[in-house]
Short mmCIF file of C-alpha atoms in Angstrom, two decimals:
data_model
loop_
_atom_site.label_atom_id
_atom_site.label_comp_id
_atom_site.label_asym_id
_atom_site.label_seq_id
_atom_site.Cartn_x
_atom_site.Cartn_y
_atom_site.Cartn_z
CA MET A 202 -14.14 10.24 -19.35
CA ILE A 203 -17.93 12.23 -19.59
CA ALA A 204 -18.51 14.02 -22.28
CA PRO A 205 -19.48 17.40 -19.67
CA ILE A 206 -22.80 18.94 -19.64
CA PRO A 207 -23.01 22.14 -22.34
CA ASP A 208 -22.38 25.39 -19.90
CA LEU A 209 -25.31 26.48 -21.69
CA LEU A 210 -27.74 24.22 -19.84
CA ILE A 211 -26.33 24.97 -16.51
CA GLN A 212 -26.43 28.40 -16.73
CA PRO A 213 -29.81 28.98 -15.97
CA VAL A 214 -29.97 26.62 -12.83
CA VAL A 215 -26.84 28.91 -11.50
CA ALA A 216 -28.23 31.67 -12.13
CA ALA A 217 -32.04 30.97 -10.63
CA ALA A 218 -29.74 29.14 -7.45
CA LEU A 219 -27.85 33.22 -7.40
CA ALA A 220 -30.49 35.42 -7.82
CA GLU A 221 -32.73 33.05 -5.16
CA ASP A 222 -29.63 33.88 -2.62
CA LEU A 223 -29.04 37.06 -3.78
CA GLY A 224 -32.08 38.29 -2.93
CA ARG A 225 -33.03 42.34 -3.68
CA ALA A 226 -29.99 43.83 -2.51
CA GLY A 227 -27.76 42.15 -2.84
CA ASP A 228 -24.81 40.07 -0.50
CA VAL A 229 -24.70 43.15 2.42
CA THR A 230 -22.19 40.99 4.36
CA ALA A 231 -19.68 41.49 1.00
CA GLN A 232 -21.11 45.24 0.71
CA ALA A 233 -20.35 46.45 3.82
CA CYS A 234 -17.11 44.62 4.62
CA ILE A 235 -14.77 44.23 1.84
CA ASP A 236 -13.64 46.56 -0.28
CA ALA A 237 -14.65 47.05 -4.28
CA GLU A 238 -11.63 46.49 -5.30
CA ALA A 239 -10.21 43.76 -3.31
CA ARG A 240 -9.21 40.95 -4.53
CA PHE A 241 -9.23 37.41 -3.14
CA SER A 242 -7.73 34.08 -3.96
CA ALA A 243 -8.93 30.25 -2.76
CA VAL A 244 -9.39 27.46 -3.33
CA PHE A 245 -11.90 24.38 -3.41
CA ALA A 246 -11.22 21.18 -1.63
CA ALA A 247 -12.75 17.99 -0.70
CA ARG A 248 -12.91 17.17 3.49
CA GLN A 249 -14.28 13.94 2.60
CA ALA A 250 -13.34 11.60 0.20
CA GLY A 251 -15.33 11.32 -2.90
CA THR A 252 -16.53 11.58 -6.36
CA VAL A 253 -16.09 14.55 -7.91
CA ALA A 254 -19.29 16.24 -10.26
CA GLY A 255 -20.10 20.06 -10.81
CA LEU A 256 -17.08 21.40 -11.33
CA ALA A 257 -18.69 24.06 -14.16
CA CYS A 258 -21.63 24.13 -11.34
CA ALA A 259 -19.09 26.23 -9.42
CA ARG A 260 -16.67 28.20 -12.31
CA LEU A 261 -19.97 29.22 -13.81
CA ALA A 262 -21.18 31.24 -10.70
CA VAL A 263 -18.31 32.47 -9.92
CA LEU A 264 -18.21 34.37 -13.67
CA ALA A 265 -21.55 34.86 -13.06
CA LEU A 266 -20.76 37.50 -10.77
CA ASP A 267 -17.20 38.34 -12.00
CA PRO A 268 -16.42 38.25 -15.52
CA ALA A 269 -12.96 38.48 -15.27
CA ALA A 270 -12.53 35.10 -12.20
CA GLY A 271 -9.25 33.30 -13.41
CA PHE A 272 -10.75 29.33 -12.19
CA GLU A 273 -7.98 26.65 -12.23
CA ALA A 274 -9.58 22.92 -12.69
CA LEU A 275 -7.22 20.73 -10.40
CA ALA A 276 -9.47 17.45 -11.12
CA ALA A 277 -12.27 16.64 -13.45
CA ASP A 278 -15.28 15.80 -12.96
CA GLY A 279 -16.03 11.40 -12.51
CA ASP A 280 -12.65 11.50 -10.76
CA ARG A 281 -12.25 9.23 -7.14
CA VAL A 282 -10.48 12.18 -4.54
CA PRO A 283 -9.54 11.40 -1.34
CA ALA A 284 -10.19 14.12 1.87
CA GLY A 285 -7.59 16.85 1.36
CA ALA A 286 -7.52 17.19 -2.26
CA VAL A 287 -7.64 20.33 -3.81
CA LEU A 288 -10.10 20.02 -6.42
CA ALA A 289 -9.94 23.52 -8.05
CA ARG A 290 -7.96 27.16 -7.25
CA VAL A 291 -10.13 30.42 -8.22
CA GLU A 292 -9.15 33.98 -7.97
CA ALA A 293 -11.40 36.53 -8.35
CA GLY A 294 -12.82 40.05 -6.79
CA ALA A 295 -13.69 39.25 -2.87
CA ARG A 296 -17.11 40.28 -3.10
CA ALA A 297 -18.16 38.26 -5.64
CA LEU A 298 -16.16 35.36 -4.82
CA LEU A 299 -18.11 35.12 -1.65
CA SER A 300 -21.20 36.52 -2.93
CA ALA A 301 -21.18 33.03 -5.11
CA GLU A 302 -19.49 30.85 -2.84
CA ARG A 303 -22.75 28.82 -1.15
CA THR A 304 -24.23 28.74 -4.73
CA ALA A 305 -21.19 27.18 -5.41
CA LEU A 306 -20.78 25.18 -3.03
CA ASN A 307 -24.06 23.87 -2.55
CA LEU A 308 -24.19 22.32 -6.39
CA LEU A 309 -20.33 21.17 -6.31
CA GLY A 310 -21.23 19.98 -3.18
CA ARG A 311 -24.95 18.59 -3.91
CA LEU A 312 -23.41 16.63 -6.82
CA SER A 313 -20.57 14.97 -5.28
CA GLY A 314 -22.89 13.06 -3.05
CA VAL A 315 -25.01 11.80 -5.83
CA ALA A 316 -22.31 11.31 -7.68
CA SER A 317 -19.99 9.45 -4.90
CA LEU A 318 -23.03 7.44 -3.73
CA THR A 319 -23.44 6.53 -7.38
CA ARG A 320 -20.05 4.93 -7.49
CA ALA A 321 -20.07 3.47 -4.14
CA TYR A 322 -23.30 1.33 -6.00
CA VAL A 323 -21.76 0.71 -9.21
CA ASP A 324 -18.31 -1.05 -6.82
CA ALA A 325 -20.87 -3.24 -5.46
CA VAL A 326 -21.91 -5.16 -8.16
CA GLU A 327 -18.59 -4.91 -10.13
CA GLY A 328 -17.89 -8.35 -11.84
CA THR A 329 -21.69 -9.07 -11.71
CA GLY A 330 -22.06 -7.51 -15.16
CA ALA A 331 -25.31 -6.01 -13.86
CA ARG A 332 -24.97 -1.90 -14.32
CA ILE A 333 -26.76 0.68 -11.56
CA ALA A 334 -29.49 3.02 -13.94
CA ASP A 335 -31.41 6.14 -11.61
CA THR A 336 -34.65 7.12 -11.18
CA ARG A 337 -36.37 10.22 -12.28
CA LYS A 338 -37.20 11.33 -8.33
CA THR A 339 -34.97 13.95 -8.65
CA THR A 340 -34.60 17.50 -7.36
CA PRO A 341 -37.09 19.52 -9.49
CA GLY A 342 -35.03 21.42 -11.93
CA LEU A 343 -31.82 19.48 -11.04
CA ARG A 344 -32.29 16.17 -12.90
CA HIS A 345 -30.37 17.01 -16.12
CA LEU A 346 -27.61 17.74 -13.45
CA GLU A 347 -28.24 14.92 -10.83
CA LYS A 348 -28.25 12.38 -14.15
CA TYR A 349 -25.11 13.92 -15.05
CA ALA A 350 -23.30 12.78 -11.74
CA VAL A 351 -24.83 9.80 -11.67
CA ARG A 352 -22.91 9.60 -14.94
CA CYS A 353 -19.96 10.82 -12.84
CA GLY A 354 -20.35 8.05 -10.59
CA GLY A 355 -20.28 5.01 -12.79
CA GLY A 356 -24.02 4.80 -13.59
CA LEU A 357 -26.18 4.32 -16.25
CA ASN A 358 -29.25 6.92 -17.11
CA HIS A 359 -32.90 5.62 -17.23
CA ARG A 360 -35.30 7.85 -19.38
CA PHE A 361 -34.87 11.67 -18.65
CA GLY A 362 -38.99 12.22 -18.62
CA LEU A 363 -42.39 11.07 -19.80
CA ASP A 364 -41.48 11.35 -23.50
CA ASP A 365 -38.97 9.42 -24.07
CA ALA A 366 -39.71 5.85 -24.13
CA ILE A 367 -42.46 4.12 -22.83
CA LEU A 368 -42.89 3.18 -19.30
CA ILE A 369 -45.47 0.69 -18.17
CA LYS A 370 -46.08 0.72 -14.25
CA ASP A 371 -48.89 -0.99 -11.81
CA ASN A 372 -51.72 1.73 -12.72
CA HIS A 373 -50.79 1.55 -16.29
CA VAL A 374 -51.64 -2.01 -15.64
CA ALA A 375 -54.37 -1.38 -13.66
CA ALA A 376 -56.53 1.21 -15.77
CA CYS A 377 -56.04 -1.37 -18.94
CA GLY A 378 -57.04 -4.47 -18.01
CA GLY A 379 -53.57 -6.33 -17.54
CA VAL A 380 -49.83 -6.51 -18.57
CA GLY A 381 -50.98 -8.35 -21.89
CA GLU A 382 -53.70 -5.08 -22.40
CA ALA A 383 -51.54 -2.29 -22.26
CA LEU A 384 -48.04 -4.09 -23.57
CA ARG A 385 -50.88 -4.39 -26.78
CA ARG A 386 -51.54 -0.95 -27.02
CA ALA A 387 -48.24 0.53 -26.25
CA ARG A 388 -46.87 -2.21 -29.11
CA ALA A 389 -49.47 -0.53 -31.12
CA ALA A 390 -48.89 3.56 -30.70
CA ALA A 391 -45.07 3.64 -30.52
CA GLY A 392 -42.62 4.44 -32.62
CA HIS A 393 -40.09 2.41 -34.54
CA LEU A 394 -37.39 4.15 -31.86
CA MET A 395 -39.99 4.24 -29.19
CA LYS A 396 -38.55 1.44 -26.52
CA ILE A 397 -41.37 -0.07 -24.45
CA GLU A 398 -40.54 -1.04 -20.66
CA VAL A 399 -43.23 -3.46 -18.33
CA GLU A 400 -43.13 -3.12 -14.63
CA VAL A 401 -44.27 -7.00 -13.57
CA ASP A 402 -44.69 -7.99 -9.81
CA SER A 403 -44.82 -11.15 -10.21
CA LEU A 404 -43.08 -14.54 -12.52
CA ALA A 405 -46.43 -14.70 -13.63
CA GLN A 406 -47.28 -11.11 -14.42
CA LEU A 407 -43.22 -11.74 -16.86
CA GLU A 408 -44.38 -14.92 -18.27
CA GLU A 409 -47.25 -13.27 -19.77
CA ALA A 410 -45.85 -9.82 -20.89
CA LEU A 411 -42.84 -11.32 -22.76
CA PRO A 412 -45.31 -12.61 -25.55
CA HIS A 413 -45.62 -8.69 -26.22
CA ARG A 414 -42.12 -8.54 -26.88
CA PRO A 415 -41.09 -6.16 -24.37
CA ASP A 416 -37.71 -4.18 -24.55
CA VAL A 417 -37.25 -4.52 -20.63
CA VAL A 418 -38.95 -5.97 -18.23
CA MET A 419 -38.97 -4.02 -14.60
CA LEU A 420 -39.11 -6.67 -11.83
CA ASP A 421 -40.39 -5.06 -9.04
CA ASN A 422 -39.43 -5.92 -5.25
CA PHE A 423 -38.73 -9.09 -6.39
CA SER A 424 -37.39 -11.34 -4.03
CA LEU A 425 -33.57 -13.16 -4.62
CA GLY A 426 -35.09 -16.90 -5.75
CA ASP A 427 -37.68 -15.11 -7.71
CA LEU A 428 -35.39 -12.87 -9.68
CA ALA A 429 -33.12 -15.74 -10.34
CA GLN A 430 -36.32 -17.71 -11.24
CA ALA A 431 -36.88 -14.34 -14.18
CA VAL A 432 -34.01 -14.96 -15.24
CA ARG A 433 -34.37 -18.45 -15.78
CA ILE A 434 -37.68 -17.95 -17.40
CA ALA A 435 -37.27 -15.50 -20.00
CA GLY A 436 -33.89 -16.18 -20.93
CA GLY A 437 -32.38 -13.25 -22.83
CA GLN A 438 -35.57 -12.43 -24.49
CA THR A 439 -35.14 -9.22 -23.22
CA THR A 440 -33.35 -6.88 -20.54
CA LEU A 441 -34.02 -7.51 -17.19
CA GLU A 442 -34.15 -4.54 -14.50
CA ALA A 443 -34.01 -5.41 -10.62
CA SER A 444 -35.88 -2.05 -8.80
CA GLY A 445 -37.17 -1.90 -5.45
CA GLY A 446 -35.59 -2.60 -2.16
CA VAL A 447 -32.60 -1.71 -3.21
CA ASN A 448 -29.44 -0.19 -1.09
CA LEU A 449 -25.74 -1.04 -0.36
CA GLN A 450 -26.31 -4.36 2.21
CA THR A 451 -28.91 -5.93 -0.80
CA VAL A 452 -27.17 -4.54 -4.50
CA ARG A 453 -24.38 -7.36 -5.06
CA GLY A 454 -26.99 -9.99 -3.92
CA ILE A 455 -29.36 -8.75 -6.85
CA ALA A 456 -26.53 -8.40 -8.70
CA GLU A 457 -25.76 -12.26 -8.98
CA THR A 458 -29.38 -13.71 -9.70
CA GLY A 459 -28.45 -12.48 -13.73
CA VAL A 460 -30.88 -9.53 -14.00
CA GLN A 461 -28.94 -6.73 -16.28
CA VAL A 462 -30.01 -3.56 -15.18
CA ILE A 463 -30.77 -2.60 -11.03
CA SER A 464 -32.34 0.80 -11.10
CA VAL A 465 -31.99 2.69 -7.40
CA GLY A 466 -34.09 5.86 -6.79
CA ALA A 467 -31.71 6.46 -3.83
CA LEU A 468 -28.61 7.83 -5.95
CA THR A 469 -30.66 10.82 -6.27
CA HIS A 470 -32.98 10.91 -3.45
CA SER A 471 -30.98 10.27 -0.73
CA ALA A 472 -27.50 10.79 -1.72
CA MET A 473 -25.18 13.06 1.39
CA VAL A 474 -23.91 15.70 -0.04
CA LEU A 475 -20.02 15.84 0.16
CA ASP A 476 -18.32 17.86 2.07
CA ILE A 477 -15.91 20.86 -0.25
CA GLY A 478 -15.00 24.01 0.96
CA LEU A 479 -14.05 27.30 -0.06
CA ASP A 480 -10.62 28.10 1.36
CA ALA A 481 -8.65 31.46 1.56
CA ALA A 482 -5.42 30.61 -0.18
#
């Protein structure tokens, strides 16, 4: 079971999205066409198969505009659902529900799209032992929700920000004058709980890195042959992460080289929204 994000962390995102949509005067269409006392019942339904994530966003969007609304989830985040599946039932003031509709669907569809794409990658490497991880290529302001959606799809989270792990990239290496020197400085500065990862772009750089005992080595844009050779060279001394040139057609071959982790920026920067609708019930 996926640990949910506390409502307290989701509410600011939902509030900002609602404020953006409601603007200065609120939902003038609902105010013009719907009686203030009218109630409305509806269902959130998947219009295509996928993996669900973000039901709490939909619930909180509705409750923000009608605290007395009823919201019954009929699926759980992480569930695989077929087209036509009813994800939740909701009953609320009609004005409030229709005003919250787009915000609820935008967040639910976006996060379910990330979860669904992640699930496709996870399924593609099943049985190899490799794990699929995300990156920091996320939508500004939505990182914690998009990374939660990756977990809903069976993936792993890479670091959340610049402050929770040392990740030495190619430009850090260039600025330090080499892989070994960058790792030496990182090791001297890191506390005992801080992990260190270094990106390398050749087998020679991998061999330069290993004596400095990095926790993870990112193999950037390696060929399949070089990935397999890197696994042999490392010999289990460190976690190997493949990155670059990863898509659903190539990921299985990458996994079969023996790397432990494959990071995929597309999980969050290229996921299509899962088509979910709000239908009158």
